[in-house]
mmCIF file of C-alpha atoms and ligand atoms in Angstrom:
data_model
loop_
_atom_site.group_PDB
_atom_site.id
_atom_site.type_symbol
_atom_site.label_atom_id
_atom_site.label_comp_id
_atom_site.label_asym_id
_atom_site.label_seq_id
_atom_site.Cartn_x
_atom_site.Cartn_y
_atom_site.Cartn_z
ATOM 1 C CA MET A 1 0.000 0.000 0.000
ATOM 2 C CA ALA A 2 1.114 3.516 -0.640
ATOM 3 C CA ILE A 3 -0.220 7.016 -0.207
ATOM 4 C CA GLN A 4 -0.830 8.516 -3.635
ATOM 5 C CA THR A 5 -0.574 12.135 -4.776
ATOM 6 C CA ILE A 6 -3.994 13.793 -4.964
ATOM 7 C CA LEU A 7 -4.414 15.794 -8.160
ATOM 8 C CA LYS A 8 -5.497 19.405 -7.775
ATOM 9 C CA MET A 9 -8.032 21.405 -9.753
ATOM 10 C CA GLY A 10 -6.482 22.531 -13.011
ATOM 11 C CA ASP A 11 -5.152 19.076 -13.819
ATOM 12 C CA PRO A 12 -6.942 17.888 -16.984
ATOM 13 C CA ARG A 13 -7.151 14.329 -15.610
ATOM 14 C CA LEU A 14 -9.814 15.600 -13.199
ATOM 15 C CA LEU A 15 -12.004 16.627 -16.144
ATOM 16 C CA ARG A 16 -12.295 13.263 -17.901
ATOM 17 C CA VAL A 17 -15.366 11.044 -18.044
ATOM 18 C CA ALA A 18 -13.918 7.940 -16.384
ATOM 19 C CA GLN A 19 -14.103 4.417 -17.826
ATOM 20 C CA PRO A 20 -16.226 1.604 -16.354
ATOM 21 C CA VAL A 21 -14.520 -1.119 -14.343
ATOM 22 C CA THR A 22 -14.825 -4.394 -16.290
ATOM 23 C CA ALA A 23 -13.084 -6.926 -14.014
ATOM 24 C CA PHE A 24 -13.922 -7.307 -10.326
ATOM 25 C CA ASP A 25 -12.094 -8.925 -7.429
ATOM 26 C CA THR A 26 -8.722 -8.662 -9.157
ATOM 27 C CA LEU A 27 -5.411 -8.041 -7.441
ATOM 28 C CA GLU A 28 -5.126 -4.697 -9.273
ATOM 29 C CA LEU A 29 -8.547 -3.541 -8.102
ATOM 30 C CA HIS A 30 -7.865 -4.530 -4.474
ATOM 31 C CA GLN A 31 -4.528 -2.718 -4.666
ATOM 32 C CA LEU A 32 -6.188 0.414 -6.055
ATOM 33 C CA VAL A 33 -8.770 0.402 -3.255
ATOM 34 C CA ALA A 34 -6.072 -0.119 -0.611
ATOM 35 C CA ASP A 35 -4.063 2.811 -1.996
ATOM 36 C CA MET A 36 -7.148 5.016 -2.077
ATOM 37 C CA GLU A 37 -8.143 4.096 1.485
ATOM 38 C CA GLU A 38 -4.663 4.859 2.763
ATOM 39 C CA THR A 39 -4.544 8.135 0.824
ATOM 40 C CA MET A 40 -7.967 9.241 2.109
ATOM 41 C CA ALA A 41 -7.123 8.327 5.692
ATOM 42 C CA SER A 42 -3.885 10.302 5.538
ATOM 43 C CA VAL A 43 -5.857 13.517 5.042
ATOM 44 C CA ASN A 44 -9.017 12.635 7.041
ATOM 45 C CA GLY A 45 -11.110 12.779 3.875
ATOM 46 C CA ALA A 46 -14.764 11.726 3.714
ATOM 47 C CA GLY A 47 -14.418 10.464 0.161
ATOM 48 C CA LEU A 48 -12.045 9.988 -2.735
ATOM 49 C CA ALA A 49 -12.584 9.170 -6.408
ATOM 50 C CA ALA A 50 -10.100 7.188 -8.507
ATOM 51 C CA PRO A 51 -9.620 10.097 -10.967
ATOM 52 C CA GLN A 52 -8.291 12.179 -8.057
ATOM 53 C CA ILE A 53 -5.207 9.966 -7.981
ATOM 54 C CA GLY A 54 -5.029 9.894 -11.777
ATOM 55 C CA VAL A 55 -6.759 6.531 -12.282
ATOM 56 C CA ASP A 56 -9.306 6.684 -15.090
ATOM 57 C CA LEU A 57 -11.904 4.322 -13.606
ATOM 58 C CA ARG A 58 -15.441 4.663 -12.266
ATOM 59 C CA LEU A 59 -14.606 3.853 -8.670
ATOM 60 C CA VAL A 60 -15.135 5.944 -5.538
ATOM 61 C CA ILE A 61 -14.613 5.310 -1.862
ATOM 62 C CA PHE A 62 -16.329 7.215 0.913
ATOM 63 C CA GLY A 63 -17.453 6.916 4.470
ATOM 64 C CA THR A 64 -16.469 8.078 7.863
ATOM 65 C CA GLY A 65 -16.795 4.925 9.903
ATOM 66 C CA GLN A 66 -16.753 6.754 13.198
ATOM 67 C CA ILE A 67 -17.103 10.501 13.493
ATOM 68 C CA ASN A 68 -14.740 12.220 11.081
ATOM 69 C CA PRO A 69 -12.737 15.012 12.797
ATOM 70 C CA ARG A 70 -13.193 17.132 9.675
ATOM 71 C CA TYR A 71 -16.983 16.662 9.801
ATOM 72 C CA PRO A 72 -17.816 16.188 13.508
ATOM 73 C CA GLN A 73 -21.325 17.631 13.061
ATOM 74 C CA TYR A 74 -22.473 14.904 10.651
ATOM 75 C CA GLU A 75 -23.781 11.405 11.165
ATOM 76 C CA PRO A 76 -21.323 8.602 10.342
ATOM 77 C CA ILE A 77 -21.434 7.136 6.831
ATOM 78 C CA PRO A 78 -20.583 3.437 6.381
ATOM 79 C CA LYS A 79 -17.225 2.847 4.738
ATOM 80 C CA THR A 80 -18.078 2.075 1.135
ATOM 81 C CA VAL A 81 -16.313 1.139 -2.094
ATOM 82 C CA LEU A 82 -18.681 1.967 -4.964
ATOM 83 C CA ILE A 83 -17.887 0.927 -8.530
ATOM 84 C CA ASN A 84 -19.709 1.851 -11.764
ATOM 85 C CA PRO A 85 -22.290 3.832 -9.798
ATOM 86 C CA THR A 86 -25.632 5.219 -10.874
ATOM 87 C CA ILE A 87 -27.438 7.891 -8.859
ATOM 88 C CA THR A 88 -31.171 8.537 -9.154
ATOM 89 C CA PRO A 89 -32.714 11.528 -7.364
ATOM 90 C CA LEU A 90 -35.845 10.703 -5.374
ATOM 91 C CA GLY A 91 -38.135 13.704 -5.582
ATOM 92 C CA ASP A 92 -37.291 17.256 -6.590
ATOM 93 C CA ASP A 93 -35.975 18.526 -3.255
ATOM 94 C CA GLU A 94 -32.541 20.086 -3.170
ATOM 95 C CA GLU A 95 -30.464 21.003 -0.149
ATOM 96 C CA GLU A 96 -27.620 23.460 0.105
ATOM 97 C CA GLY A 97 -24.580 22.566 2.141
ATOM 98 C CA TRP A 98 -20.911 23.375 2.563
ATOM 99 C CA GLU A 99 -18.473 21.175 0.675
ATOM 100 C CA GLY A 100 -14.761 20.895 0.382
ATOM 101 C CA CYS A 101 -12.653 18.711 -1.858
ATOM 102 C CA LEU A 102 -9.197 17.217 -1.504
ATOM 103 C CA SER A 103 -8.527 18.448 -5.065
ATOM 104 C CA VAL A 104 -9.464 22.036 -4.106
ATOM 105 C CA PRO A 105 -7.425 22.388 -0.914
ATOM 106 C CA GLY A 106 -8.116 25.099 1.606
ATOM 107 C CA MET A 107 -11.517 26.090 0.254
ATOM 108 C CA ARG A 108 -15.210 25.582 0.957
ATOM 109 C CA GLY A 109 -18.341 26.417 -0.963
ATOM 110 C CA VAL A 110 -22.105 26.015 -0.667
ATOM 111 C CA VAL A 111 -23.346 23.484 -3.216
ATOM 112 C CA PRO A 112 -26.925 22.443 -4.028
ATOM 113 C CA ARG A 113 -27.467 18.665 -4.105
ATOM 114 C CA TRP A 114 -30.445 16.330 -4.346
ATOM 115 C CA ALA A 115 -31.764 15.856 -0.832
ATOM 116 C CA ARG A 116 -32.589 12.163 -1.274
ATOM 117 C CA VAL A 117 -31.124 9.713 -3.771
ATOM 118 C CA ARG A 118 -30.983 6.040 -4.586
ATOM 119 C CA TYR A 119 -27.575 4.805 -5.634
ATOM 120 C CA THR A 120 -26.528 1.502 -7.107
ATOM 121 C CA GLY A 121 -23.252 -0.047 -8.168
ATOM 122 C CA PHE A 122 -20.866 -2.788 -7.140
ATOM 123 C CA CYS A 123 -18.396 -3.460 -4.375
ATOM 124 C CA VAL A 124 -14.825 -4.524 -5.103
ATOM 125 C CA ARG A 125 -15.852 -8.195 -5.274
ATOM 126 C CA GLY A 126 -18.581 -7.396 -7.799
ATOM 127 C CA GLU A 127 -21.538 -7.732 -5.433
ATOM 128 C CA ALA A 128 -24.427 -5.343 -5.997
ATOM 129 C CA ILE A 129 -24.971 -2.278 -3.817
ATOM 130 C CA ASP A 130 -28.392 -0.595 -3.711
ATOM 131 C CA ARG A 131 -29.064 2.113 -1.125
ATOM 132 C CA THR A 132 -31.498 4.948 -0.549
ATOM 133 C CA VAL A 133 -29.954 7.783 1.459
ATOM 134 C CA ASP A 134 -30.385 11.417 2.409
ATOM 135 C CA GLY A 135 -28.534 14.136 4.297
ATOM 136 C CA PHE A 136 -24.743 14.121 4.415
ATOM 137 C CA HIS A 137 -24.559 10.594 2.982
ATOM 138 C CA ALA A 138 -26.492 11.715 -0.121
ATOM 139 C CA ARG A 139 -24.274 14.779 -0.468
ATOM 140 C CA VAL A 140 -21.035 12.809 -0.229
ATOM 141 C CA VAL A 141 -22.041 10.193 -2.804
ATOM 142 C CA GLN A 142 -23.144 12.895 -5.259
ATOM 143 C CA HIS A 143 -19.884 14.802 -4.760
ATOM 144 C CA GLU A 144 -17.720 11.703 -5.273
ATOM 145 C CA CYS A 145 -19.623 10.413 -8.293
ATOM 146 C CA ASP A 146 -19.369 13.857 -9.922
ATOM 147 C CA HIS A 147 -15.608 13.241 -10.051
ATOM 148 C CA LEU A 148 -16.292 10.300 -12.398
ATOM 149 C CA ASP A 149 -17.867 12.694 -14.898
ATOM 150 C CA GLY A 150 -15.147 15.315 -14.664
ATOM 151 C CA LYS A 151 -17.127 17.629 -12.381
ATOM 152 C CA LEU A 152 -15.636 19.434 -9.387
ATOM 153 C CA TYR A 153 -17.909 21.035 -6.802
ATOM 154 C CA PRO A 154 -17.038 24.661 -7.767
ATOM 155 C CA MET A 155 -18.705 23.939 -11.124
ATOM 156 C CA ARG A 156 -22.015 23.479 -9.264
ATOM 157 C CA ILE A 157 -21.822 26.604 -7.102
ATOM 158 C CA ARG A 158 -24.625 29.065 -7.820
ATOM 159 C CA ASP A 159 -23.797 31.749 -5.254
ATOM 160 C CA PHE A 160 -20.122 32.673 -5.325
ATOM 161 C CA SER A 161 -20.508 34.872 -2.253
ATOM 162 C CA ARG A 162 -20.458 31.570 -0.373
ATOM 163 C CA PHE A 163 -17.217 30.216 -1.795
ATOM 164 C CA GLY A 164 -13.851 30.975 -0.270
ATOM 165 C CA PHE A 165 -10.927 30.037 1.892
ATOM 166 C CA ASN A 166 -11.466 28.032 5.060
ATOM 167 C CA GLU A 167 -9.590 30.342 7.377
ATOM 168 C CA VAL A 168 -11.572 33.349 6.129
ATOM 169 C CA LEU A 169 -15.000 31.681 6.110
ATOM 170 C CA PHE A 170 -14.544 29.794 9.384
ATOM 171 C CA PRO A 171 -11.882 31.677 11.365
ATOM 172 C CA GLY A 172 -12.725 29.912 14.623
ATOM 173 C CA LEU A 173 -12.068 26.430 13.309
ATOM 174 C CA PRO A 174 -8.697 24.699 13.428
ATOM 175 C CA ALA A 175 -6.642 25.032 10.248
ATOM 176 C CA GLU A 176 -7.036 22.253 7.697
ATOM 177 C CA ASP A 177 -4.889 21.543 4.720
ATOM 178 C CA ASP A 178 -7.764 20.640 2.429
HETATM 179 NI NI1 NI B 201 -13.892 15.947 -4.229
#
């Protein structure tokens, strides 16, 4: 296992539409997931998409297990590896919420997301995943899966008065590097 370099906004590899995974439960896929988990843990991330480490595949990991120190106010999300995902909004309700991204370090912005979604896909062994979620869980899965279509959260911001640097927006909070 090895911590990988996280690409930053401006890198064209973050703008690609990623390719579907075609072989499950392979050594390469397990290695990729292990690298991504180690990389995400090293920066206390809530999620990471394969394109963020330069891998052109439709694979995301997310989850907080216990309470994430970066997101102490949110309910835990089960640790998940989600491959070839589809997301279907349930209803028309949107919610606004603050997001950050390991590829846009030091910043936060308010992003509208579907309030409730169903998502499907496969785990690393190729078993089906089918969940209906809302709240922070729904936000995180939408953010991560956007990475698979070359979308970064600033592209979804509607009100740029609520986009800026962490230490300016939230001066009372401890400094974070992402
Ligand atoms: Ni991100």
